[in-house]
Amino acid sequence: MEQMSGSVKQKGRYGKFGGQYVPETLMSALIELEAAYDDASQDPTFTEELDYYLRDFVGRETPLYFAERLTKKIGGAKIYLKREDLNHTGAHKINNSIGQALLAMRMGKRKIVAETGAGQHGVATATACALFGLDCIIFMGKEDVRRQELNVFRMELLGAKVVPVEKGSGTLKDAVNEALRYWVAHVEDTHYILGSALGPHPFPRIVRDFQRVIGVETRRQILEKEGRLPDAVVACIGGGSNAIGMFHPFVKDEKVALYGVEAAGSGIGTGLHAAAIAGGKEGVLHGAYMYILQDEDGFIQEAHSISAGLDYPAVGPEHCHLYDIGRAVYTSVTDEGALAGLRLLSETEGIIPALESAHAIQYVAELAKGMRPDEVVVVCLSGRGDKDVQTVRDALGGGTR
Amino acid sequence: MNQVEKSIRSCVEQGRKAFVPYIMAGDGGLGSLRDKVLFLQDAGATAIEIGIPFSDPVADGETIQQAGERALAEGVTLRAVLQSLQSFKKEVKPEMPLLIMSYLNPILAYGMDAFVQSLRESGVSGLIIPDLPLEESGHIKELLTENGIALIQLVSLTSDQKRMAAIAEQSTGFIYAVTVNGITGAREGFNESLATHLQSLKSISPVPVLAGFGISTPAHVEQLSIHTDGVIVGSAIVDAFDNGDTARISQLIEASKTKMRAAH
């Protein structure tokens, strides 16, 4: 909305999206964080330390893998998988958690709060906290606790305290609310490791920068393997952290098409989905101006997706801007489609993707089919599917077969 | 001078301190809004803050969250609240300012221009938006000022001197001094440095300073009125209405009058 622009002091805008819509109590922490991050990002010792942990602890760089059997089966463009599932803890989330934990310590904060949906960000943050000896409290919606009980146990093994959130829909949105409330009350000695490219400035920028490694590596790897840039890059979108990390280094390469895949749940038409760009309106949630699933009175609606990690009713501000200027295309895949994508990759490549990533896989299968064999598409395989096996078994109605 | 500031100043000039109760609109049904407003007016409130329920109230604690959920379950919306206020505004005295407390998103969904127009028609003279810090308030502030409606800004314990000065400069009606790091709701006590913080804020503020968050007993009301122009009481009022304990509300309001008068 035009009405939100115009003030000279506004910060962290992506076009009209983003900003800092938070209680005053958090403003000083955001200002401190911005200064600390500006300082850190200019400091070679910080970058070297981060690179060290990403390499020797996380296991980067991750491979860019040519999915030959999948490519043959689809019969269109060459499909490459960016293997973020091979990171330590099984998803891209660790890139950001390590970065922000280092940043927290730089600010002298040794207590961490975080939210988690699928549990991947929670596990990644609990891991970073164990690695550096930081206190860690994780808020997780009760529905997600149920869907991802192994991840809850994993976080607890890593020494984190997991607090189930009973309120609202008991999913990621409600976990963010509680994490924000906790942060307001403990802001003086606690850093909030936000897990997606969301929230008030400077979080969308910090999370994007820590996830940019995905796209930076991909760009170099595809140039090595194919001698040229890809024709298309695809990633799934909940809040949008793996996608913005993958897209950002390609944004200026206008010939590279960017596709973000939202979760269409039971179908956009049913109202039971998590596709904020396809089905949302502009508004403010959790500190930022974004596309949000909301009713006509501005109340936030519950998101629905089989994938806990995409079950969020908004999309990060930079994606909203890329959509608005037409630089990236945002599409969606249903629960059913994601399950098909998961089976497809499992059967053709021997890789069980996370349900989140399975949305992107399914879309790539459609996209590549319509492309020529000499064209190249890269999909971000943001996480592995071990955590989802139970959910998938329930959904497929299968047992031991 | 805006009606909000006028009423607070007039109260302080008479040797009392301001008392601003908060109620959740539609808690107990929207029909109860009129009764609550008129009760608080008769009980001696200086102004009345009317909360709009929201699906994601990140600045609120359990009590107000639950009141909000009760109101949402009644189907209460910003639009319905403003219509209700309009229906009984003639019964509200002109010197009794009504304030709306709403998170930003329902206001955006309403449409900013239409919202400000409706505030006027409903006789509302002040607005509090807990998720709108100074940096983001420019345009709304302009619109409200053109229409004679105050935009009450919050100052927190974490706001440094520079921010405090900038917020004091921009706030109209009064400054809402948040007395704790945290969300709304009852507490045992307050940080030791709070008095210094409030004094410092009071010394630089061109508008009255009212303290709020965690004020739940007559003793709190007295304690926090010493260094300020008065208090805002939310969760304790919401609780009292929910329990039908209106005598409790009168006690809280009395605490803002008697002791102060004795102190002068």
XYZ file of C-alpha atoms in Angstrom:
665
model
C 0.000 0.000 0.000
C 1.237 3.422 -0.920
C 0.155 4.665 2.468
C 3.045 2.884 4.126
C 5.843 4.593 2.245
C 7.226 8.065 2.521
C 8.990 8.403 5.871
C 12.661 9.211 5.456
C 13.758 7.141 8.423
C 12.220 3.904 7.169
C 14.738 1.118 6.891
C 15.065 -2.286 5.353
C 12.684 -1.856 2.445
C 12.408 -4.082 -0.610
C 10.297 -1.827 -2.751
C 7.350 -1.174 -0.458
C 7.854 -4.399 1.521
C 9.748 -5.026 4.744
C 10.251 -2.381 7.425
C 10.303 -2.604 11.203
C 6.825 -3.030 12.679
C 7.668 -4.071 16.216
C 6.985 -2.935 19.767
C 9.308 -0.140 20.862
C 10.975 -2.486 23.386
C 12.566 -4.374 20.482
C 13.771 -1.354 18.525
C 17.017 -0.927 20.427
C 17.835 -4.620 19.910
C 17.174 -4.298 16.170
C 19.367 -1.203 15.964
C 22.111 -3.002 17.909
C 21.777 -6.045 15.663
C 22.001 -3.965 12.516
C 25.154 -2.219 13.736
C 26.723 -5.505 14.844
C 25.906 -7.126 11.526
C 27.230 -4.201 9.481
C 30.420 -4.393 11.488
C 30.710 -8.190 11.252
C 30.073 -8.316 7.530
C 33.007 -5.925 6.989
C 35.286 -7.911 9.289
C 37.419 -10.570 7.522
C 37.895 -12.499 10.778
C 34.120 -12.924 11.109
C 33.793 -14.135 7.523
C 36.749 -16.493 7.962
C 35.291 -17.926 11.164
C 31.905 -18.433 9.495
C 33.557 -20.072 6.469
C 35.519 -22.340 8.766
C 32.401 -23.634 10.531
C 30.468 -23.943 7.282
C 33.279 -26.008 5.797
C 34.508 -28.162 8.681
C 31.345 -28.424 10.775
C 28.451 -28.130 8.315
C 30.267 -29.893 5.483
C 30.064 -27.238 2.783
C 30.278 -26.850 -0.048
C 27.314 -29.005 -0.902
C 27.321 -30.782 -4.262
C 25.459 -29.607 -7.315
C 24.306 -32.982 -8.516
C 23.168 -33.819 -12.032
C 19.994 -35.855 -11.593
C 20.462 -37.977 -14.677
C 17.740 -40.563 -14.156
C 15.215 -37.896 -13.183
C 16.199 -35.901 -16.265
C 15.722 -38.960 -18.498
C 12.424 -39.811 -16.915
C 11.063 -36.285 -17.405
C 12.540 -35.999 -20.872
C 13.168 -32.263 -20.967
C 15.768 -29.896 -19.554
C 18.788 -31.142 -17.623
C 17.950 -31.096 -13.920
C 20.552 -30.343 -11.285
C 19.943 -30.660 -7.549
C 21.652 -28.325 -5.109
C 22.190 -30.754 -2.258
C 21.423 -28.688 0.850
C 20.032 -31.933 2.277
C 23.631 -33.061 2.733
C 24.409 -30.310 5.229
C 24.944 -31.330 8.833
C 21.454 -31.506 10.444
C 19.886 -32.208 7.059
C 18.794 -28.870 5.689
C 19.892 -25.382 4.666
C 18.775 -23.924 8.003
C 22.161 -24.514 9.616
C 23.798 -21.914 7.327
C 21.822 -19.188 9.046
C 21.887 -20.622 12.567
C 25.689 -20.800 12.641
C 25.972 -17.281 11.232
C 23.533 -15.768 13.690
C 25.000 -17.647 16.664
C 28.406 -16.169 15.824
C 26.753 -12.774 15.531
C 25.042 -13.199 18.918
C 28.363 -13.984 20.591
C 29.884 -10.958 18.905
C 27.167 -8.893 20.629
C 28.003 -10.537 23.950
C 24.700 -12.438 24.030
C 24.916 -16.071 25.107
C 21.204 -16.830 25.312
C 19.264 -17.740 22.216
C 15.558 -17.937 21.458
C 14.174 -19.322 18.212
C 10.955 -20.539 16.631
C 10.631 -23.613 14.514
C 8.037 -25.098 12.181
C 9.254 -28.383 10.743
C 11.869 -28.467 13.436
C 14.755 -28.065 10.997
C 15.525 -24.517 12.097
C 15.078 -25.583 15.710
C 17.488 -28.485 15.279
C 19.961 -26.266 13.429
C 19.789 -23.605 16.136
C 20.030 -26.134 18.961
C 23.069 -27.565 17.146
C 24.746 -24.164 16.820
C 24.033 -23.482 20.496
C 25.539 -26.814 21.533
C 28.553 -26.110 19.342
C 29.196 -22.752 20.981
C 27.869 -23.502 24.483
C 24.888 -21.124 24.317
C 21.584 -21.396 26.199
C 18.778 -22.263 23.820
C 14.995 -22.085 24.044
C 12.843 -23.064 21.071
C 9.151 -22.327 20.591
C 7.258 -24.801 18.453
C 3.545 -25.043 17.685
C 1.839 -28.003 19.319
C 0.629 -29.315 15.975
C 4.213 -29.262 14.712
C 5.445 -30.932 17.901
C 3.064 -33.735 17.024
C 4.051 -33.879 13.351
C 7.776 -33.694 14.044
C 8.265 -35.452 17.345
C 11.644 -36.873 16.394
C 12.954 -33.382 15.759
C 11.709 -32.339 19.204
C 13.688 -35.165 20.747
C 16.696 -34.223 18.644
C 16.591 -30.644 19.934
C 16.334 -31.903 23.486
C 19.311 -34.210 22.983
C 21.236 -31.154 21.848
C 20.435 -29.440 25.125
C 17.699 -27.072 23.976
C 14.485 -26.422 25.852
C 11.503 -26.933 23.545
C 8.315 -25.104 24.491
C 5.125 -26.285 22.736
C 2.812 -23.426 21.763
C -0.857 -24.262 22.272
C -2.254 -21.017 20.919
C -3.881 -20.347 17.586
C -3.339 -23.038 15.012
C -0.351 -24.383 16.967
C 1.934 -23.955 13.976
C 4.828 -21.763 12.870
C 2.973 -18.421 13.053
C 2.047 -19.034 16.677
C 5.583 -20.149 17.489
C 6.890 -16.855 16.057
C 4.376 -14.919 18.221
C 5.622 -16.669 21.362
C 9.278 -16.303 20.414
C 8.716 -12.573 19.872
C 6.959 -12.245 23.243
C 9.814 -14.102 24.913
C 12.367 -11.904 23.175
C 10.583 -8.713 24.284
C 10.856 -9.914 27.887
C 14.506 -11.036 27.632
C 15.840 -8.655 25.051
C 18.767 -7.409 27.098
C 20.730 -10.661 27.178
C 19.049 -12.773 24.494
C 19.363 -12.908 20.719
C 16.489 -14.120 18.569
C 17.719 -16.394 15.786
C 14.895 -15.931 13.331
C 14.849 -18.856 10.942
C 13.487 -17.438 7.725
C 13.957 -14.343 5.598
C 11.141 -12.670 7.487
C 10.526 -10.387 10.387
C 11.643 -6.834 11.009
C 14.730 -5.326 9.414
C 17.570 -6.343 9.634
C 16.459 -10.010 9.834
C 15.399 -10.487 6.200
C 18.766 -9.170 5.072
C 20.827 -11.122 7.619
C 19.057 -14.414 6.898
C 19.349 -13.850 3.148
C 23.055 -13.061 3.421
C 23.749 -16.178 5.490
C 21.768 -18.281 2.977
C 23.326 -16.654 -0.077
C 26.054 -19.274 0.091
C 23.558 -21.627 -1.591
C 23.265 -19.476 -4.705
C 26.896 -18.393 -4.732
C 28.086 -21.997 -4.762
C 25.447 -23.011 -7.286
C 26.468 -20.244 -9.664
C 30.127 -21.286 -9.558
C 29.334 -24.993 -9.789
C 27.020 -24.704 -12.761
C 29.576 -22.574 -14.589
C 32.144 -25.311 -13.959
C 29.839 -28.126 -15.057
C 27.925 -26.537 -17.908
C 30.086 -23.576 -18.795
C 27.047 -21.335 -18.536
C 24.332 -20.111 -16.217
C 21.152 -22.165 -15.793
C 17.999 -21.245 -17.683
C 15.914 -21.615 -14.569
C 16.348 -21.874 -10.821
C 13.607 -23.337 -8.618
C 13.107 -23.359 -4.846
C 10.238 -23.934 -2.426
C 8.890 -21.048 -0.369
C 7.477 -20.925 3.130
C 8.991 -17.773 4.531
C 11.490 -18.075 1.725
C 14.982 -18.462 3.186
C 16.360 -21.225 0.972
C 14.767 -19.564 -2.042
C 16.150 -16.089 -1.390
C 19.579 -17.585 -0.662
C 19.430 -19.439 -3.973
C 17.895 -16.595 -6.006
C 19.865 -13.627 -4.791
C 23.159 -14.286 -6.615
C 21.125 -14.750 -9.844
C 18.823 -11.748 -9.570
C 20.973 -9.606 -11.836
C 21.324 -12.398 -14.408
C 18.107 -11.554 -16.149
C 18.233 -14.570 -18.452
C 18.000 -16.886 -15.462
C 14.314 -17.466 -14.707
C 13.538 -17.703 -10.995
C 10.646 -19.834 -9.743
C 9.415 -19.852 -6.152
C 7.057 -22.707 -5.265
C 4.493 -22.053 -2.543
C 2.524 -24.730 -0.721
C -0.980 -24.983 -2.160
C -2.122 -27.394 0.578
C -5.480 -28.897 -0.421
C -5.622 -26.457 -3.355
C -5.712 -22.642 -3.568
C -9.440 -22.745 -4.314
C -10.211 -24.608 -1.083
C -8.776 -21.842 1.110
C -6.704 -24.504 2.874
C -3.218 -23.582 1.714
C -0.093 -21.642 2.613
C 0.356 -19.706 -0.624
C 0.573 -16.091 0.513
C 1.549 -14.655 -2.854
C -1.133 -16.584 -4.725
C -3.849 -16.082 -2.136
C -2.801 -13.304 0.224
C -3.037 -9.536 0.507
C -0.512 -6.927 1.577
C -0.266 -6.273 5.290
C 1.923 -6.405 8.373
C 2.810 -9.497 10.366
C 5.754 -10.256 12.648
C 7.427 -6.947 11.950
C 7.288 -6.735 8.172
C 5.056 -5.518 5.366
C 4.418 -8.565 3.142
C 1.816 -10.608 1.313
C -0.183 -12.324 4.032
C -3.090 -14.732 4.224
C -5.719 -12.662 6.003
C -9.443 -12.048 6.045
C -11.160 -8.794 5.073
C -10.852 -7.475 8.633
C -7.084 -7.928 8.683
C -7.053 -10.954 10.955
C -4.308 -13.375 10.004
C -5.525 -16.705 8.685
C -4.108 -20.085 9.411
C -1.904 -21.606 6.759
C -2.377 -25.212 5.721
C 0.239 -27.504 4.284
C 1.321 -31.087 4.719
C 4.781 -29.643 5.127
C 5.348 -28.013 8.513
C 8.178 -25.888 7.158
C 5.949 -24.165 4.594
C 3.024 -23.751 6.973
C 3.350 -19.979 7.361
C 0.761 -17.399 6.255
C 3.185 -14.914 4.690
C 6.185 -14.680 2.407
C 9.356 -12.764 3.216
C 9.509 -9.146 2.010
C 12.223 -9.556 -0.606
C 10.214 -12.262 -2.376
C 7.159 -9.987 -2.302
C 9.253 -7.380 -4.066
C 10.707 -9.812 -6.636
C 7.128 -10.833 -7.388
C 5.939 -7.249 -7.666
C 8.657 -6.249 -10.126
C 8.178 -9.479 -12.055
C 11.741 -10.708 -11.535
C 10.682 -14.018 -10.037
C 7.660 -16.165 -10.809
C 5.728 -17.620 -7.893
C 3.736 -20.737 -8.418
C 2.383 -23.452 -6.154
C 2.139 -27.198 -5.664
C -0.484 -29.022 -3.597
C 0.055 -31.534 -0.779
C -0.736 -34.254 -3.268
C 1.797 -32.856 -5.734
C 4.459 -32.692 -3.042
C 3.875 -36.344 -2.172
C 4.227 -37.213 -5.851
C 7.448 -35.192 -6.021
C 8.776 -36.979 -2.969
C 8.097 -40.379 -4.499
C 9.483 -39.346 -7.848
C 12.837 -38.268 -6.456
C 13.035 -41.203 -4.065
C 12.418 -43.714 -6.851
C 14.473 -42.144 -9.598
C 17.472 -40.812 -7.679
C 17.546 -42.612 -4.343
C 17.049 -39.337 -2.487
C 14.088 -38.852 -0.133
C 13.550 -35.092 -0.099
C 11.961 -33.119 2.713
C 8.275 -32.467 2.039
C 9.151 -28.779 1.709
C 11.690 -29.475 -1.033
C 9.328 -32.007 -2.633
C 7.119 -29.062 -3.673
C 10.043 -27.698 -5.694
C 10.852 -31.133 -7.121
C 7.295 -31.610 -8.312
C 7.276 -28.204 -9.964
C 10.621 -28.875 -11.638
C 9.210 -32.074 -13.091
C 6.461 -30.011 -14.778
C 8.779 -27.180 -15.762
C 11.588 -29.317 -17.210
C 9.136 -31.277 -19.322
C 8.307 -28.136 -21.259
C 11.953 -27.209 -21.777
C 14.492 -28.381 -24.370
C 17.130 -31.030 -23.557
C 19.890 -28.465 -24.044
C 18.410 -26.256 -21.358
C 19.450 -26.449 -17.721
C 17.394 -26.087 -14.569
C 18.646 -26.102 -10.977
C 16.407 -26.949 -8.048
C 17.287 -26.314 -4.440
C 16.913 -29.549 -2.517
C 16.627 -27.663 0.744
C 16.410 -30.624 3.105
C 16.253 -34.373 3.462
C 13.059 -36.249 4.105
C 13.868 -38.488 7.071
C 11.874 -36.222 9.373
C 8.783 -36.601 7.168
C 8.678 -40.342 6.738
C 5.934 -40.799 9.319
C 3.801 -38.000 7.828
C 4.261 -39.431 4.359
C 3.336 -42.911 5.479
C 0.156 -41.572 7.107
C -0.708 -39.562 3.993
C -0.071 -42.366 1.546
C -2.049 -44.680 3.774
C 0.733 -47.154 3.319
C 2.295 -49.289 5.939
C 4.698 -52.013 5.264
C 3.269 -52.888 1.823
C -4.141 20.951 22.183
C -5.713 17.581 21.544
C -8.594 16.514 23.812
C -6.501 13.645 25.227
C -3.753 15.963 26.452
C -6.329 18.520 27.613
C -8.163 16.029 29.830
C -4.950 14.672 31.360
C -3.603 18.156 32.047
C -6.848 19.258 33.606
C -6.807 16.203 35.868
C -3.224 16.867 36.993
C -3.984 20.559 37.563
C -6.684 19.498 40.006
C -4.071 17.662 42.088
C -4.943 14.193 40.864
C -3.191 11.848 38.498
C -4.629 10.501 35.287
C -6.114 7.031 35.273
C -6.628 5.374 31.897
C -8.309 1.958 32.020
C -7.988 -0.457 29.099
C -10.828 -2.663 28.013
C -10.954 -5.276 25.289
C -13.778 -4.335 22.947
C -16.228 -7.160 22.544
C -15.024 -9.216 25.498
C -18.362 -10.308 26.904
C -20.062 -9.380 23.626
C -19.969 -6.083 21.779
C -23.193 -5.125 23.562
C -21.203 -4.735 26.793
C -18.906 -2.068 25.320
C -21.318 0.785 26.030
C -21.929 -0.399 29.591
C -18.208 -0.653 30.315
C -17.368 2.737 28.814
C -20.163 4.468 30.719
C -19.243 2.665 33.939
C -15.608 3.779 33.639
C -16.691 7.330 32.821
C -18.825 7.460 35.971
C -16.123 5.776 38.055
C -13.749 8.652 37.311
C -11.493 7.493 34.482
C -9.519 10.280 32.791
C -9.659 8.612 29.378
C -10.593 5.125 28.188
C -8.425 2.901 26.024
C -10.422 0.493 23.890
C -8.506 -2.511 22.594
C -9.331 -4.075 19.249
C -8.983 -7.862 19.224
C -6.347 -9.257 16.866
C -5.372 -12.741 15.802
C -1.668 -12.246 16.613
C -1.255 -9.847 19.544
C 2.523 -10.094 20.075
C 2.697 -7.300 22.658
C 0.084 -8.837 24.928
C 0.250 -11.299 27.790
C -2.151 -14.079 28.707
C -4.966 -11.973 30.182
C -5.406 -9.683 27.186
C -4.718 -12.480 24.689
C -7.554 -14.475 26.220
C -9.871 -11.478 26.299
C -9.017 -10.958 22.624
C -9.817 -14.573 21.843
C -13.170 -14.236 23.600
C -13.903 -11.126 21.547
C -12.820 -12.778 18.304
C -15.083 -15.707 19.116
C -17.934 -13.152 19.310
C -17.011 -12.070 15.778
C -15.824 -8.631 16.875
C -13.907 -6.575 14.296
C -12.447 -3.079 14.155
C -15.344 -1.996 11.960
C -17.943 -3.335 14.379
C -16.261 -1.618 17.338
C -16.179 1.758 15.606
C -19.842 1.400 14.635
C -20.735 0.533 18.200
C -18.866 3.574 19.541
C -20.675 5.776 17.073
C -24.023 4.486 18.305
C -23.483 5.719 21.871
C -20.979 8.541 21.485
C -23.554 11.126 22.624
C -23.540 9.494 26.047
C -19.784 10.005 26.380
C -18.870 13.395 27.834
C -16.866 15.649 25.515
C -14.049 15.820 28.092
C -13.795 12.007 28.219
C -11.356 10.991 25.479
C -11.755 7.590 23.907
C -8.563 5.951 22.662
C -8.324 3.036 20.271
C -5.546 0.487 20.719
C -5.135 -1.645 17.621
C -2.374 -3.609 15.996
C -1.486 -2.249 12.589
C -2.832 -4.920 10.259
C -6.567 -4.476 10.955
C -6.054 -0.748 10.320
C -4.296 -1.416 7.009
C -7.090 -3.786 6.008
C -9.674 -1.103 6.868
C -7.808 1.423 4.731
C -5.998 4.287 6.398
C -8.135 7.168 5.119
C -11.412 5.411 5.816
C -10.141 4.426 9.248
C -9.267 7.972 10.266
C -12.635 9.153 8.964
C -14.380 6.481 11.058
C -12.375 7.422 14.147
C -13.714 10.959 13.792
C -17.267 9.795 13.306
C -16.996 7.581 16.374
C -15.696 10.378 18.553
C -12.285 8.783 19.088
C -9.543 11.251 19.968
C -6.434 9.113 20.301
C -4.796 6.061 18.767
C -2.200 3.603 20.080
C -0.559 1.109 17.711
C 1.775 -1.203 19.639
C 3.582 -2.516 16.555
C 4.203 0.876 14.971
C 7.473 2.365 16.216
C 8.487 5.934 15.456
C 10.367 4.965 12.289
C 7.207 3.696 10.593
C 4.700 6.210 11.928
C 5.213 9.193 9.604
C 2.278 8.917 7.264
C -0.307 7.817 9.827
C 0.797 10.565 12.181
C 0.244 13.167 9.465
C -3.250 11.929 8.681
C -4.225 11.793 12.336
C -2.852 15.238 13.078
C -4.853 16.724 10.198
C -7.914 15.264 11.869
C -7.109 16.351 15.420
C -6.507 12.805 16.639
C -3.525 12.024 18.862
C -0.998 9.306 17.973
C 0.266 8.127 21.321
C 3.773 6.693 21.011
C 5.358 4.201 23.351
C 8.695 4.606 25.087
C 10.285 1.496 26.584
C 12.951 0.820 29.189
C 15.251 -0.085 26.313
C 14.761 3.234 24.477
C 17.977 5.226 24.876
C 18.048 8.959 25.609
C 18.175 9.881 21.949
C 15.157 7.755 21.045
C 13.290 8.952 24.126
C 13.798 12.550 23.022
C 12.758 11.795 19.434
C 9.634 9.935 20.558
C 8.716 12.629 23.090
C 8.998 15.172 20.290
C 6.595 13.234 18.055
C 4.076 11.858 20.511
C 0.737 13.627 20.786
C -1.828 13.272 23.567
C 0.644 11.694 25.947
C 3.628 9.352 26.012
C 2.947 5.767 26.943
C 5.891 4.761 29.120
C 6.201 0.979 29.105
C 7.322 0.067 32.613
C 8.709 -3.414 32.005
C 10.627 -5.303 29.359
C 7.924 -7.639 28.286
C 4.326 -7.987 27.339
C 1.190 -6.756 29.072
C -0.008 -8.467 32.231
C 0.181 -8.449 36.007
C 3.550 -8.554 37.774
C 4.898 -8.551 41.299
C 7.083 -5.496 41.064
C 9.126 -3.202 38.894
C 12.759 -2.681 38.046
C 14.659 -0.450 40.484
C 15.824 1.874 37.752
C 12.243 2.542 36.649
C 11.812 5.687 38.761
C 14.921 7.282 37.261
C 13.774 6.314 33.786
C 10.326 7.850 34.311
C 11.763 11.030 35.849
C 14.146 11.407 32.964
C 11.357 10.926 30.443
C 9.090 13.329 32.294
C 11.812 15.995 32.338
C 12.167 16.045 28.545
C 8.588 15.412 27.455
C 6.454 18.242 26.121
C 3.348 16.066 26.582
C 2.127 14.213 29.694
C 3.777 10.889 30.557
C 1.609 7.934 31.565
C 3.008 4.623 32.784
C 1.588 1.294 31.674
C 2.192 -2.520 31.551
C 2.104 -4.641 34.685
C 0.170 -2.156 36.847
C -2.382 -4.255 38.667
C -2.820 -3.041 42.264
C -3.750 0.243 43.981
C -0.183 0.247 45.390
C 1.257 0.052 41.856
C -1.018 2.897 40.785
C 0.276 5.089 43.621
C 3.905 4.067 43.140
C 3.959 4.761 39.401
C 1.909 7.945 39.562
C 4.594 9.634 41.671
C 6.983 10.234 38.780
C 4.422 10.504 36.000
C 1.156 12.175 35.100
C -0.736 8.959 35.676
C -1.148 5.351 34.725
C -2.752 2.994 32.229
C -4.177 -0.204 33.684
C -5.088 -3.025 31.322
C -5.030 -6.644 32.405
C -6.325 -5.902 35.916
C -9.341 -4.064 34.452
C -9.969 -6.771 31.871
C -9.834 -9.381 34.638
C -12.112 -7.386 36.925
C -14.768 -6.976 34.215
C -14.446 -10.651 33.324
C -15.039 -11.576 36.987
C -17.789 -8.999 37.445
C -15.671 -7.320 40.144
C -16.338 -3.660 39.393
C -15.552 -2.656 42.981
C -11.945 -3.583 42.204
C -11.945 -1.108 39.325
C -13.223 1.671 41.560
C -10.445 0.913 44.068
C -7.797 1.205 41.380
C -9.232 4.502 40.148
C -9.453 5.842 43.705
C -5.735 5.126 44.172
C -4.980 7.662 41.453
C -6.923 10.353 43.310
C -6.690 10.194 47.076
C -3.002 9.699 47.755
C -1.982 12.243 45.206
C -4.286 14.803 46.702
C -2.771 14.054 50.132
C 0.719 14.407 48.723
C 0.029 17.935 47.452
